[in-house]
Amino acid sequence: MEIKNLSKYGNAEKIVLAEQLWDSVSKESLEVSDEVKRELDIRIQNLEEGKTELYTWDEVKAHLRSIR
């Protein structure tokens, strides 16, 4: 699919279009496998128990730049 001539629309109109597209997707039933559900449950539990190390976006960017 190709959307042509987006440049003729203003930012507000593009945002409305993006919101409409997102709403059309988010209303659909998206299937998540049992394996993914289990992994998410583990990650939530680890977060709630303080077993997960969290980083700010600035920390992540700095780390990525340091490993180049």
mmCIF file as Biopython writes it, N, C-alpha, C and O atoms, coordinates in Angstrom:
data_model
#
loop_
_atom_site.group_PDB
_atom_site.id
_atom_site.type_symbol
_atom_site.label_atom_id
_atom_site.label_alt_id
_atom_site.label_comp_id
_atom_site.label_asym_id
_atom_site.label_entity_id
_atom_site.label_seq_id
_atom_site.pdbx_PDB_ins_code
_atom_site.Cartn_x
_atom_site.Cartn_y
_atom_site.Cartn_z
_atom_site.occupancy
_atom_site.B_iso_or_equiv
_atom_site.auth_seq_id
_atom_site.auth_asym_id
_atom_site.pdbx_PDB_model_num
ATOM 1   N N  . MET A ? 1  ? 0.846   -1.174  0.000  1.0 0.0 1  A 1 
ATOM 2   C CA . MET A ? 1  ? 0.000   0.000   0.000  1.0 0.0 1  A 1 
ATOM 3   C C  . MET A ? 1  ? 0.889   1.235   0.000  1.0 0.0 1  A 1 
ATOM 4   O O  . MET A ? 1  ? 1.896   1.283   0.707  1.0 0.0 1  A 1 
ATOM 5   N N  . GLU A ? 2  ? 0.526   2.203   -0.772 1.0 0.0 2  A 1 
ATOM 6   C CA . GLU A ? 2  ? 1.289   3.441   -0.850 1.0 0.0 2  A 1 
ATOM 7   C C  . GLU A ? 2  ? 0.347   4.614   -0.644 1.0 0.0 2  A 1 
ATOM 8   O O  . GLU A ? 2  ? -0.708  4.700   -1.273 1.0 0.0 2  A 1 
ATOM 9   N N  . ILE A ? 3  ? 0.736   5.503   0.232  1.0 0.0 3  A 1 
ATOM 10  C CA . ILE A ? 3  ? -0.031  6.723   0.461  1.0 0.0 3  A 1 
ATOM 11  C C  . ILE A ? 3  ? 0.703   7.841   -0.271 1.0 0.0 3  A 1 
ATOM 12  O O  . ILE A ? 3  ? 1.880   8.094   -0.013 1.0 0.0 3  A 1 
ATOM 13  N N  . LYS A ? 4  ? 0.015   8.492   -1.168 1.0 0.0 4  A 1 
ATOM 14  C CA . LYS A ? 4  ? 0.646   9.513   -1.999 1.0 0.0 4  A 1 
ATOM 15  C C  . LYS A ? 4  ? 0.285   10.913  -1.506 1.0 0.0 4  A 1 
ATOM 16  O O  . LYS A ? 4  ? -0.793  11.143  -0.958 1.0 0.0 4  A 1 
ATOM 17  N N  . ASN A ? 5  ? 1.201   11.823  -1.714 1.0 0.0 5  A 1 
ATOM 18  C CA . ASN A ? 5  ? 0.977   13.245  -1.476 1.0 0.0 5  A 1 
ATOM 19  C C  . ASN A ? 5  ? 0.647   13.607  -0.037 1.0 0.0 5  A 1 
ATOM 20  O O  . ASN A ? 5  ? -0.197  14.471  0.202  1.0 0.0 5  A 1 
ATOM 21  N N  . LEU A ? 6  ? 1.284   12.977  0.906  1.0 0.0 6  A 1 
ATOM 22  C CA . LEU A ? 6  ? 1.071   13.354  2.303  1.0 0.0 6  A 1 
ATOM 23  C C  . LEU A ? 6  ? 1.573   14.764  2.582  1.0 0.0 6  A 1 
ATOM 24  O O  . LEU A ? 6  ? 1.119   15.416  3.522  1.0 0.0 6  A 1 
ATOM 25  N N  . SER A ? 7  ? 2.502   15.228  1.770  1.0 0.0 7  A 1 
ATOM 26  C CA . SER A ? 7  ? 3.071   16.554  1.991  1.0 0.0 7  A 1 
ATOM 27  C C  . SER A ? 7  ? 2.043   17.671  1.813  1.0 0.0 7  A 1 
ATOM 28  O O  . SER A ? 7  ? 2.255   18.791  2.278  1.0 0.0 7  A 1 
ATOM 29  N N  . LYS A ? 8  ? 0.945   17.371  1.150  1.0 0.0 8  A 1 
ATOM 30  C CA . LYS A ? 8  ? -0.074  18.417  0.951  1.0 0.0 8  A 1 
ATOM 31  C C  . LYS A ? 8  ? -0.948  18.620  2.195  1.0 0.0 8  A 1 
ATOM 32  O O  . LYS A ? 8  ? -1.735  19.564  2.260  1.0 0.0 8  A 1 
ATOM 33  N N  . TYR A ? 9  ? -0.802  17.725  3.183  1.0 0.0 9  A 1 
ATOM 34  C CA . TYR A ? 9  ? -1.584  17.835  4.411  1.0 0.0 9  A 1 
ATOM 35  C C  . TYR A ? 9  ? -0.763  18.478  5.515  1.0 0.0 9  A 1 
ATOM 36  O O  . TYR A ? 9  ? 0.455   18.308  5.574  1.0 0.0 9  A 1 
ATOM 37  N N  . GLY A ? 10 ? -1.426  19.210  6.378  1.0 0.0 10 A 1 
ATOM 38  C CA . GLY A ? 10 ? -0.759  19.823  7.518  1.0 0.0 10 A 1 
ATOM 39  C C  . GLY A ? 10 ? -0.523  18.799  8.619  1.0 0.0 10 A 1 
ATOM 40  O O  . GLY A ? 10 ? -1.058  17.691  8.575  1.0 0.0 10 A 1 
ATOM 41  N N  . ASN A ? 11 ? 0.276   19.176  9.598  1.0 0.0 11 A 1 
ATOM 42  C CA . ASN A ? 11 ? 0.590   18.262  10.700 1.0 0.0 11 A 1 
ATOM 43  C C  . ASN A ? 11 ? -0.659  17.812  11.454 1.0 0.0 11 A 1 
ATOM 44  O O  . ASN A ? 11 ? -0.767  16.643  11.825 1.0 0.0 11 A 1 
ATOM 45  N N  . ALA A ? 12 ? -1.592  18.717  11.683 1.0 0.0 12 A 1 
ATOM 46  C CA . ALA A ? 12 ? -2.813  18.360  12.417 1.0 0.0 12 A 1 
ATOM 47  C C  . ALA A ? 12 ? -3.598  17.290  11.663 1.0 0.0 12 A 1 
ATOM 48  O O  . ALA A ? 12 ? -4.120  16.354  12.268 1.0 0.0 12 A 1 
ATOM 49  N N  . GLU A ? 13 ? -3.678  17.432  10.344 1.0 0.0 13 A 1 
ATOM 50  C CA . GLU A ? 13 ? -4.409  16.455  9.538  1.0 0.0 13 A 1 
ATOM 51  C C  . GLU A ? 13 ? -3.692  15.102  9.549  1.0 0.0 13 A 1 
ATOM 52  O O  . GLU A ? 13 ? -4.338  14.054  9.591  1.0 0.0 13 A 1 
ATOM 53  N N  . LYS A ? 14 ? -2.377  15.128  9.513  1.0 0.0 14 A 1 
ATOM 54  C CA . LYS A ? 14 ? -1.613  13.877  9.570  1.0 0.0 14 A 1 
ATOM 55  C C  . LYS A ? 14 ? -1.812  13.179  10.907 1.0 0.0 14 A 1 
ATOM 56  O O  . LYS A ? 14 ? -1.910  11.953  10.963 1.0 0.0 14 A 1 
ATOM 57  N N  . ILE A ? 15 ? -1.870  13.952  11.978 1.0 0.0 15 A 1 
ATOM 58  C CA . ILE A ? 15 ? -2.088  13.366  13.306 1.0 0.0 15 A 1 
ATOM 59  C C  . ILE A ? 15 ? -3.459  12.718  13.383 1.0 0.0 15 A 1 
ATOM 60  O O  . ILE A ? 15 ? -3.601  11.623  13.928 1.0 0.0 15 A 1 
ATOM 61  N N  . VAL A ? 16 ? -4.463  13.382  12.844 1.0 0.0 16 A 1 
ATOM 62  C CA . VAL A ? 16 ? -5.822  12.813  12.835 1.0 0.0 16 A 1 
ATOM 63  C C  . VAL A ? 16 ? -5.829  11.512  12.044 1.0 0.0 16 A 1 
ATOM 64  O O  . VAL A ? 16 ? -6.444  10.534  12.467 1.0 0.0 16 A 1 
ATOM 65  N N  . LEU A ? 17 ? -5.155  11.491  10.904 1.0 0.0 17 A 1 
ATOM 66  C CA . LEU A ? 17 ? -5.076  10.270  10.097 1.0 0.0 17 A 1 
ATOM 67  C C  . LEU A ? 17 ? -4.396  9.150   10.870 1.0 0.0 17 A 1 
ATOM 68  O O  . LEU A ? 17 ? -4.864  8.011   10.871 1.0 0.0 17 A 1 
ATOM 69  N N  . ALA A ? 18 ? -3.280  9.482   11.532 1.0 0.0 18 A 1 
ATOM 70  C CA . ALA A ? 18 ? -2.563  8.477   12.322 1.0 0.0 18 A 1 
ATOM 71  C C  . ALA A ? 18 ? -3.447  7.935   13.440 1.0 0.0 18 A 1 
ATOM 72  O O  . ALA A ? 18 ? -3.454  6.731   13.696 1.0 0.0 18 A 1 
ATOM 73  N N  . GLU A ? 19 ? -4.186  8.808   14.100 1.0 0.0 19 A 1 
ATOM 74  C CA . GLU A ? 19 ? -5.089  8.361   15.172 1.0 0.0 19 A 1 
ATOM 75  C C  . GLU A ? 19 ? -6.175  7.438   14.626 1.0 0.0 19 A 1 
ATOM 76  O O  . GLU A ? 19 ? -6.513  6.431   15.248 1.0 0.0 19 A 1 
ATOM 77  N N  . GLN A ? 20 ? -6.716  7.783   13.470 1.0 0.0 20 A 1 
ATOM 78  C CA . GLN A ? 20 ? -7.758  6.952   12.869 1.0 0.0 20 A 1 
ATOM 79  C C  . GLN A ? 20 ? -7.212  5.584   12.481 1.0 0.0 20 A 1 
ATOM 80  O O  . GLN A ? 20 ? -7.877  4.567   12.678 1.0 0.0 20 A 1 
ATOM 81  N N  . LEU A ? 21 ? -6.005  5.559   11.930 1.0 0.0 21 A 1 
ATOM 82  C CA . LEU A ? 21 ? -5.382  4.281   11.587 1.0 0.0 21 A 1 
ATOM 83  C C  . LEU A ? 21 ? -5.143  3.444   12.833 1.0 0.0 21 A 1 
ATOM 84  O O  . LEU A ? 21 ? -5.445  2.251   12.851 1.0 0.0 21 A 1 
ATOM 85  N N  . TRP A ? 22 ? -4.597  4.072   13.885 1.0 0.0 22 A 1 
ATOM 86  C CA . TRP A ? 22 ? -4.320  3.347   15.128 1.0 0.0 22 A 1 
ATOM 87  C C  . TRP A ? 22 ? -5.605  2.790   15.728 1.0 0.0 22 A 1 
ATOM 88  O O  . TRP A ? 22 ? -5.649  1.634   16.148 1.0 0.0 22 A 1 
ATOM 89  N N  . ASP A ? 23 ? -6.650  3.611   15.768 1.0 0.0 23 A 1 
ATOM 90  C CA . ASP A ? 23 ? -7.918  3.158   16.333 1.0 0.0 23 A 1 
ATOM 91  C C  . ASP A ? 23 ? -8.481  1.977   15.551 1.0 0.0 23 A 1 
ATOM 92  O O  . ASP A ? 23 ? -9.087  1.081   16.139 1.0 0.0 23 A 1 
ATOM 93  N N  . SER A ? 24 ? -8.289  1.965   14.241 1.0 0.0 24 A 1 
ATOM 94  C CA . SER A ? 24 ? -8.818  0.858   13.440 1.0 0.0 24 A 1 
ATOM 95  C C  . SER A ? 24 ? -8.073  -0.436  13.730 1.0 0.0 24 A 1 
ATOM 96  O O  . SER A ? 24 ? -8.653  -1.516  13.613 1.0 0.0 24 A 1 
ATOM 97  N N  . VAL A ? 25 ? -6.809  -0.353  14.104 1.0 0.0 25 A 1 
ATOM 98  C CA . VAL A ? 25 ? -6.021  -1.538  14.438 1.0 0.0 25 A 1 
ATOM 99  C C  . VAL A ? 25 ? -6.301  -1.973  15.861 1.0 0.0 25 A 1 
ATOM 100 O O  . VAL A ? 25 ? -6.500  -3.160  16.117 1.0 0.0 25 A 1 
ATOM 101 N N  . SER A ? 26 ? -6.321  -1.032  16.790 1.0 0.0 26 A 1 
ATOM 102 C CA . SER A ? 26 ? -6.445  -1.388  18.195 1.0 0.0 26 A 1 
ATOM 103 C C  . SER A ? 26 ? -7.802  -1.996  18.535 1.0 0.0 26 A 1 
ATOM 104 O O  . SER A ? 26 ? -7.938  -2.646  19.571 1.0 0.0 26 A 1 
ATOM 105 N N  . LYS A ? 27 ? -8.801  -1.799  17.690 1.0 0.0 27 A 1 
ATOM 106 C CA . LYS A ? 27 ? -10.122 -2.355  17.952 1.0 0.0 27 A 1 
ATOM 107 C C  . LYS A ? 27 ? -10.239 -3.802  17.498 1.0 0.0 27 A 1 
ATOM 108 O O  . LYS A ? 27 ? -11.165 -4.512  17.891 1.0 0.0 27 A 1 
ATOM 109 N N  . GLU A ? 28 ? -9.296  -4.233  16.670 1.0 0.0 28 A 1 
ATOM 110 C CA . GLU A ? 28 ? -9.323  -5.604  16.181 1.0 0.0 28 A 1 
ATOM 111 C C  . GLU A ? 28 ? -8.814  -6.542  17.270 1.0 0.0 28 A 1 
ATOM 112 O O  . GLU A ? 28 ? -8.068  -6.131  18.159 1.0 0.0 28 A 1 
ATOM 113 N N  . SER A ? 29 ? -9.212  -7.768  17.192 1.0 0.0 29 A 1 
ATOM 114 C CA . SER A ? 29 ? -8.721  -8.772  18.131 1.0 0.0 29 A 1 
ATOM 115 C C  . SER A ? 29 ? -7.350  -9.244  17.669 1.0 0.0 29 A 1 
ATOM 116 O O  . SER A ? 29 ? -7.223  -9.902  16.637 1.0 0.0 29 A 1 
ATOM 117 N N  . LEU A ? 30 ? -6.332  -8.902  18.441 1.0 0.0 30 A 1 
ATOM 118 C CA . LEU A ? 30 ? -4.981  -9.326  18.104 1.0 0.0 30 A 1 
ATOM 119 C C  . LEU A ? 30 ? -4.637  -10.532 18.961 1.0 0.0 30 A 1 
ATOM 120 O O  . LEU A ? 30 ? -4.743  -10.481 20.186 1.0 0.0 30 A 1 
ATOM 121 N N  . GLU A ? 31 ? -4.230  -11.599 18.325 1.0 0.0 31 A 1 
ATOM 122 C CA . GLU A ? 31 ? -3.924  -12.842 19.018 1.0 0.0 31 A 1 
ATOM 123 C C  . GLU A ? 31 ? -2.514  -12.799 19.602 1.0 0.0 31 A 1 
ATOM 124 O O  . GLU A ? 31 ? -1.568  -12.382 18.933 1.0 0.0 31 A 1 
ATOM 125 N N  . VAL A ? 32 ? -2.387  -13.228 20.840 1.0 0.0 32 A 1 
ATOM 126 C CA . VAL A ? 32 ? -1.087  -13.358 21.494 1.0 0.0 32 A 1 
ATOM 127 C C  . VAL A ? 32 ? -0.967  -14.820 21.921 1.0 0.0 32 A 1 
ATOM 128 O O  . VAL A ? 32 ? -1.855  -15.366 22.575 1.0 0.0 32 A 1 
ATOM 129 N N  . SER A ? 33 ? 0.136   -15.434 21.542 1.0 0.0 33 A 1 
ATOM 130 C CA . SER A ? 33 ? 0.314   -16.855 21.851 1.0 0.0 33 A 1 
ATOM 131 C C  . SER A ? 33 ? 0.460   -17.067 23.357 1.0 0.0 33 A 1 
ATOM 132 O O  . SER A ? 33 ? 0.807   -16.145 24.095 1.0 0.0 33 A 1 
ATOM 133 N N  . ASP A ? 34 ? 0.189   -18.290 23.797 1.0 0.0 34 A 1 
ATOM 134 C CA . ASP A ? 34 ? 0.340   -18.626 25.217 1.0 0.0 34 A 1 
ATOM 135 C C  . ASP A ? 34 ? 1.786   -18.446 25.665 1.0 0.0 34 A 1 
ATOM 136 O O  . ASP A ? 34 ? 2.039   -18.050 26.802 1.0 0.0 34 A 1 
ATOM 137 N N  . GLU A ? 35 ? 2.728   -18.734 24.783 1.0 0.0 35 A 1 
ATOM 138 C CA . GLU A ? 35 ? 4.144   -18.571 25.105 1.0 0.0 35 A 1 
ATOM 139 C C  . GLU A ? 35 ? 4.477   -17.099 25.383 1.0 0.0 35 A 1 
ATOM 140 O O  . GLU A ? 35 ? 5.203   -16.789 26.328 1.0 0.0 35 A 1 
ATOM 141 N N  . VAL A ? 36 ? 3.949   -16.209 24.565 1.0 0.0 36 A 1 
ATOM 142 C CA . VAL A ? 36 ? 4.188   -14.781 24.761 1.0 0.0 36 A 1 
ATOM 143 C C  . VAL A ? 36 ? 3.509   -14.313 26.044 1.0 0.0 36 A 1 
ATOM 144 O O  . VAL A ? 36 ? 4.080   -13.519 26.792 1.0 0.0 36 A 1 
ATOM 145 N N  . LYS A ? 37 ? 2.301   -14.795 26.305 1.0 0.0 37 A 1 
ATOM 146 C CA . LYS A ? 37 ? 1.596   -14.435 27.544 1.0 0.0 37 A 1 
ATOM 147 C C  . LYS A ? 37 ? 2.394   -14.863 28.767 1.0 0.0 37 A 1 
ATOM 148 O O  . LYS A ? 37 ? 2.501   -14.107 29.732 1.0 0.0 37 A 1 
ATOM 149 N N  . ARG A ? 38 ? 2.953   -16.069 28.736 1.0 0.0 38 A 1 
ATOM 150 C CA . ARG A ? 38 ? 3.766   -16.551 29.864 1.0 0.0 38 A 1 
ATOM 151 C C  . ARG A ? 38 ? 4.993   -15.665 30.074 1.0 0.0 38 A 1 
ATOM 152 O O  . ARG A ? 38 ? 5.329   -15.307 31.203 1.0 0.0 38 A 1 
ATOM 153 N N  . GLU A ? 39 ? 5.651   -15.321 28.975 1.0 0.0 39 A 1 
ATOM 154 C CA . GLU A ? 39 ? 6.834   -14.463 29.075 1.0 0.0 39 A 1 
ATOM 155 C C  . GLU A ? 39 ? 6.475   -13.092 29.638 1.0 0.0 39 A 1 
ATOM 156 O O  . GLU A ? 39 ? 7.210   -12.549 30.464 1.0 0.0 39 A 1 
ATOM 157 N N  . LEU A ? 40 ? 5.363   -12.534 29.203 1.0 0.0 40 A 1 
ATOM 158 C CA . LEU A ? 40 ? 4.923   -11.245 29.736 1.0 0.0 40 A 1 
ATOM 159 C C  . LEU A ? 40 ? 4.600   -11.337 31.220 1.0 0.0 40 A 1 
ATOM 160 O O  . LEU A ? 40 ? 4.935   -10.434 31.987 1.0 0.0 40 A 1 
ATOM 161 N N  . ASP A ? 41 ? 3.956   -12.416 31.627 1.0 0.0 41 A 1 
ATOM 162 C CA . ASP A ? 41 ? 3.653   -12.620 33.045 1.0 0.0 41 A 1 
ATOM 163 C C  . ASP A ? 41 ? 4.937   -12.690 33.876 1.0 0.0 41 A 1 
ATOM 164 O O  . ASP A ? 41 ? 5.005   -12.124 34.967 1.0 0.0 41 A 1 
ATOM 165 N N  . ILE A ? 42 ? 5.949   -13.381 33.359 1.0 0.0 42 A 1 
ATOM 166 C CA . ILE A ? 42 ? 7.235   -13.481 34.053 1.0 0.0 42 A 1 
ATOM 167 C C  . ILE A ? 42 ? 7.865   -12.102 34.181 1.0 0.0 42 A 1 
ATOM 168 O O  . ILE A ? 42 ? 8.375   -11.747 35.244 1.0 0.0 42 A 1 
ATOM 169 N N  . ARG A ? 43 ? 7.834   -11.335 33.120 1.0 0.0 43 A 1 
ATOM 170 C CA . ARG A ? 43 ? 8.435   -10.001 33.141 1.0 0.0 43 A 1 
ATOM 171 C C  . ARG A ? 43 ? 7.697   -9.068  34.107 1.0 0.0 43 A 1 
ATOM 172 O O  . ARG A ? 43 ? 8.328   -8.288  34.819 1.0 0.0 43 A 1 
ATOM 173 N N  . ILE A ? 44 ? 6.379   -9.148  34.131 1.0 0.0 44 A 1 
ATOM 174 C CA . ILE A ? 44 ? 5.601   -8.334  35.073 1.0 0.0 44 A 1 
ATOM 175 C C  . ILE A ? 44 ? 5.925   -8.731  36.505 1.0 0.0 44 A 1 
ATOM 176 O O  . ILE A ? 44 ? 6.123   -7.866  37.359 1.0 0.0 44 A 1 
ATOM 177 N N  . GLN A ? 45 ? 5.982   -10.020 36.772 1.0 0.0 45 A 1 
ATOM 178 C CA . GLN A ? 45 ? 6.306   -10.503 38.117 1.0 0.0 45 A 1 
ATOM 179 C C  . GLN A ? 45 ? 7.703   -10.025 38.534 1.0 0.0 45 A 1 
ATOM 180 O O  . GLN A ? 45 ? 7.884   -9.554  39.657 1.0 0.0 45 A 1 
ATOM 181 N N  . ASN A ? 46 ? 8.680   -10.141 37.647 1.0 0.0 46 A 1 
ATOM 182 C CA . ASN A ? 46 ? 10.029  -9.678  37.946 1.0 0.0 46 A 1 
ATOM 183 C C  . ASN A ? 46 ? 10.058  -8.178  38.233 1.0 0.0 46 A 1 
ATOM 184 O O  . ASN A ? 46 ? 10.774  -7.725  39.126 1.0 0.0 46 A 1 
ATOM 185 N N  . LEU A ? 47 ? 9.289   -7.422  37.482 1.0 0.0 47 A 1 
ATOM 186 C CA . LEU A ? 47 ? 9.217   -5.981  37.701 1.0 0.0 47 A 1 
ATOM 187 C C  . LEU A ? 47 ? 8.610   -5.675  39.065 1.0 0.0 47 A 1 
ATOM 188 O O  . LEU A ? 47 ? 9.129   -4.844  39.811 1.0 0.0 47 A 1 
ATOM 189 N N  . GLU A ? 48 ? 7.512   -6.349  39.385 1.0 0.0 48 A 1 
ATOM 190 C CA . GLU A ? 48 ? 6.829   -6.117  40.665 1.0 0.0 48 A 1 
ATOM 191 C C  . GLU A ? 48 ? 7.697   -6.530  41.856 1.0 0.0 48 A 1 
ATOM 192 O O  . GLU A ? 48 ? 7.585   -5.946  42.934 1.0 0.0 48 A 1 
ATOM 193 N N  . GLU A ? 49 ? 8.552   -7.522  41.670 1.0 0.0 49 A 1 
ATOM 194 C CA . GLU A ? 49 ? 9.418   -8.008  42.745 1.0 0.0 49 A 1 
ATOM 195 C C  . GLU A ? 49 ? 10.757  -7.276  42.789 1.0 0.0 49 A 1 
ATOM 196 O O  . GLU A ? 49 ? 11.625  -7.616  43.593 1.0 0.0 49 A 1 
ATOM 197 N N  . GLY A ? 50 ? 10.926  -6.286  41.937 1.0 0.0 50 A 1 
ATOM 198 C CA . GLY A ? 50 ? 12.158  -5.510  41.928 1.0 0.0 50 A 1 
ATOM 199 C C  . GLY A ? 50 ? 13.352  -6.257  41.359 1.0 0.0 50 A 1 
ATOM 200 O O  . GLY A ? 50 ? 14.495  -5.904  41.647 1.0 0.0 50 A 1 
ATOM 201 N N  . LYS A ? 51 ? 13.108  -7.267  40.568 1.0 0.0 51 A 1 
ATOM 202 C CA . LYS A ? 51 ? 14.182  -8.073  39.983 1.0 0.0 51 A 1 
ATOM 203 C C  . LYS A ? 51 ? 14.576  -7.590  38.581 1.0 0.0 51 A 1 
ATOM 204 O O  . LYS A ? 51 ? 15.407  -8.208  37.916 1.0 0.0 51 A 1 
ATOM 205 N N  . THR A ? 52 ? 13.984  -6.507  38.150 1.0 0.0 52 A 1 
ATOM 206 C CA . THR A ? 52 ? 14.247  -5.986  36.815 1.0 0.0 52 A 1 
ATOM 207 C C  . THR A ? 52 ? 14.986  -4.669  36.933 1.0 0.0 52 A 1 
ATOM 208 O O  . THR A ? 52 ? 14.601  -3.792  37.706 1.0 0.0 52 A 1 
ATOM 209 N N  . GLU A ? 53 ? 16.054  -4.539  36.155 1.0 0.0 53 A 1 
ATOM 210 C CA . GLU A ? 53 ? 16.809  -3.295  36.145 1.0 0.0 53 A 1 
ATOM 211 C C  . GLU A ? 53 ? 16.231  -2.393  35.062 1.0 0.0 53 A 1 
ATOM 212 O O  . GLU A ? 53 ? 16.101  -2.802  33.908 1.0 0.0 53 A 1 
ATOM 213 N N  . LEU A ? 54 ? 15.891  -1.186  35.430 1.0 0.0 54 A 1 
ATOM 214 C CA . LEU A ? 54 ? 15.289  -0.246  34.492 1.0 0.0 54 A 1 
ATOM 215 C C  . LEU A ? 54 ? 16.299  0.827   34.112 1.0 0.0 54 A 1 
ATOM 216 O O  . LEU A ? 54 ? 17.152  1.210   34.913 1.0 0.0 54 A 1 
ATOM 217 N N  . TYR A ? 55 ? 16.188  1.304   32.882 1.0 0.0 55 A 1 
ATOM 218 C CA . TYR A ? 55 ? 17.091  2.325   32.368 1.0 0.0 55 A 1 
ATOM 219 C C  . TYR A ? 55 ? 16.290  3.444   31.724 1.0 0.0 55 A 1 
ATOM 220 O O  . TYR A ? 55 ? 15.219  3.211   31.163 1.0 0.0 55 A 1 
ATOM 221 N N  . THR A ? 56 ? 16.812  4.654   31.808 1.0 0.0 56 A 1 
ATOM 222 C CA . THR A ? 56 ? 16.181  5.766   31.112 1.0 0.0 56 A 1 
ATOM 223 C C  . THR A ? 56 ? 16.554  5.677   29.641 1.0 0.0 56 A 1 
ATOM 224 O O  . THR A ? 56 ? 17.499  4.979   29.274 1.0 0.0 56 A 1 
ATOM 225 N N  . TRP A ? 57 ? 15.816  6.379   28.811 1.0 0.0 57 A 1 
ATOM 226 C CA . TRP A ? 57 ? 16.110  6.389   27.390 1.0 0.0 57 A 1 
ATOM 227 C C  . TRP A ? 57 ? 17.504  6.985   27.146 1.0 0.0 57 A 1 
ATOM 228 O O  . TRP A ? 57 ? 18.235  6.517   26.274 1.0 0.0 57 A 1 
ATOM 229 N N  . ASP A ? 58 ? 17.867  8.014   27.915 1.0 0.0 58 A 1 
ATOM 230 C CA . ASP A ? 58 ? 19.201  8.610   27.761 1.0 0.0 58 A 1 
ATOM 231 C C  . ASP A ? 58 ? 20.295  7.599   28.092 1.0 0.0 58 A 1 
ATOM 232 O O  . ASP A ? 58 ? 21.330  7.568   27.426 1.0 0.0 58 A 1 
ATOM 233 N N  . GLU A ? 59 ? 20.075  6.778   29.109 1.0 0.0 59 A 1 
ATOM 234 C CA . GLU A ? 59 ? 21.055  5.743   29.450 1.0 0.0 59 A 1 
ATOM 235 C C  . GLU A ? 59 ? 21.185  4.705   28.332 1.0 0.0 59 A 1 
ATOM 236 O O  . GLU A ? 59 ? 22.290  4.258   28.025 1.0 0.0 59 A 1 
ATOM 237 N N  . VAL A ? 60 ? 20.087  4.333   27.740 1.0 0.0 60 A 1 
ATOM 238 C CA . VAL A ? 60 ? 20.108  3.359   26.649 1.0 0.0 60 A 1 
ATOM 239 C C  . VAL A ? 60 ? 20.863  3.931   25.449 1.0 0.0 60 A 1 
ATOM 240 O O  . VAL A ? 60 ? 21.711  3.258   24.864 1.0 0.0 60 A 1 
ATOM 241 N N  . LYS A ? 61 ? 20.548  5.181   25.085 1.0 0.0 61 A 1 
ATOM 242 C CA . LYS A ? 61 ? 21.240  5.799   23.953 1.0 0.0 61 A 1 
ATOM 243 C C  . LYS A ? 61 ? 22.734  5.896   24.218 1.0 0.0 61 A 1 
ATOM 244 O O  . LYS A ? 61 ? 23.537  5.609   23.330 1.0 0.0 61 A 1 
ATOM 245 N N  . ALA A ? 62 ? 23.118  6.295   25.422 1.0 0.0 62 A 1 
ATOM 246 C CA . ALA A ? 62 ? 24.540  6.414   25.760 1.0 0.0 62 A 1 
ATOM 247 C C  . ALA A ? 62 ? 25.225  5.054   25.654 1.0 0.0 62 A 1 
ATOM 248 O O  . ALA A ? 62 ? 26.342  4.961   25.146 1.0 0.0 62 A 1 
ATOM 249 N N  . HIS A ? 63 ? 24.572  4.015   26.123 1.0 0.0 63 A 1 
ATOM 250 C CA . HIS A ? 63 ? 25.145  2.676   26.044 1.0 0.0 63 A 1 
ATOM 251 C C  . HIS A ? 63 ? 25.326  2.248   24.585 1.0 0.0 63 A 1 
ATOM 252 O O  . HIS A ? 63 ? 26.376  1.725   24.214 1.0 0.0 63 A 1 
ATOM 253 N N  . LEU A ? 64 ? 24.306  2.469   23.769 1.0 0.0 64 A 1 
ATOM 254 C CA . LEU A ? 64 ? 24.382  2.086   22.362 1.0 0.0 64 A 1 
ATOM 255 C C  . LEU A ? 64 ? 25.499  2.833   21.642 1.0 0.0 64 A 1 
ATOM 256 O O  . LEU A ? 64 ? 26.190  2.266   20.795 1.0 0.0 64 A 1 
ATOM 257 N N  . ARG A ? 65 ? 25.668  4.089   21.978 1.0 0.0 65 A 1 
ATOM 258 C CA . ARG A ? 65 ? 26.748  4.876   21.353 1.0 0.0 65 A 1 
ATOM 259 C C  . ARG A ? 65 ? 28.112  4.360   21.795 1.0 0.0 65 A 1 
ATOM 260 O O  . ARG A ? 65 ? 29.075  4.418   21.030 1.0 0.0 65 A 1 
ATOM 261 N N  . SER A ? 66 ? 28.201  3.857   23.017 1.0 0.0 66 A 1 
ATOM 262 C CA . SER A ? 66 ? 29.502  3.409   23.528 1.0 0.0 66 A 1 
ATOM 263 C C  . SER A ? 66 ? 29.953  2.083   22.932 1.0 0.0 66 A 1 
ATOM 264 O O  . SER A ? 66 ? 31.139  1.760   22.988 1.0 0.0 66 A 1 
ATOM 265 N N  . ILE A ? 67 ? 29.037  1.309   22.364 1.0 0.0 67 A 1 
ATOM 266 C CA . ILE A ? 67 ? 29.402  -0.007  21.827 1.0 0.0 67 A 1 
ATOM 267 C C  . ILE A ? 67 ? 29.596  0.002   20.326 1.0 0.0 67 A 1 
ATOM 268 O O  . ILE A ? 67 ? 29.818  -1.054  19.733 1.0 0.0 67 A 1 
ATOM 269 N N  . ARG A ? 68 ? 29.521  1.132   19.711 1.0 0.0 68 A 1 
ATOM 270 C CA . ARG A ? 68 ? 29.696  1.213   18.247 1.0 0.0 68 A 1 
ATOM 271 C C  . ARG A ? 68 ? 31.091  0.917   17.837 1.0 0.0 68 A 1 
ATOM 272 O O  . ARG A ? 68 ? 31.404  0.942   16.647 1.0 0.0 68 A 1 
#
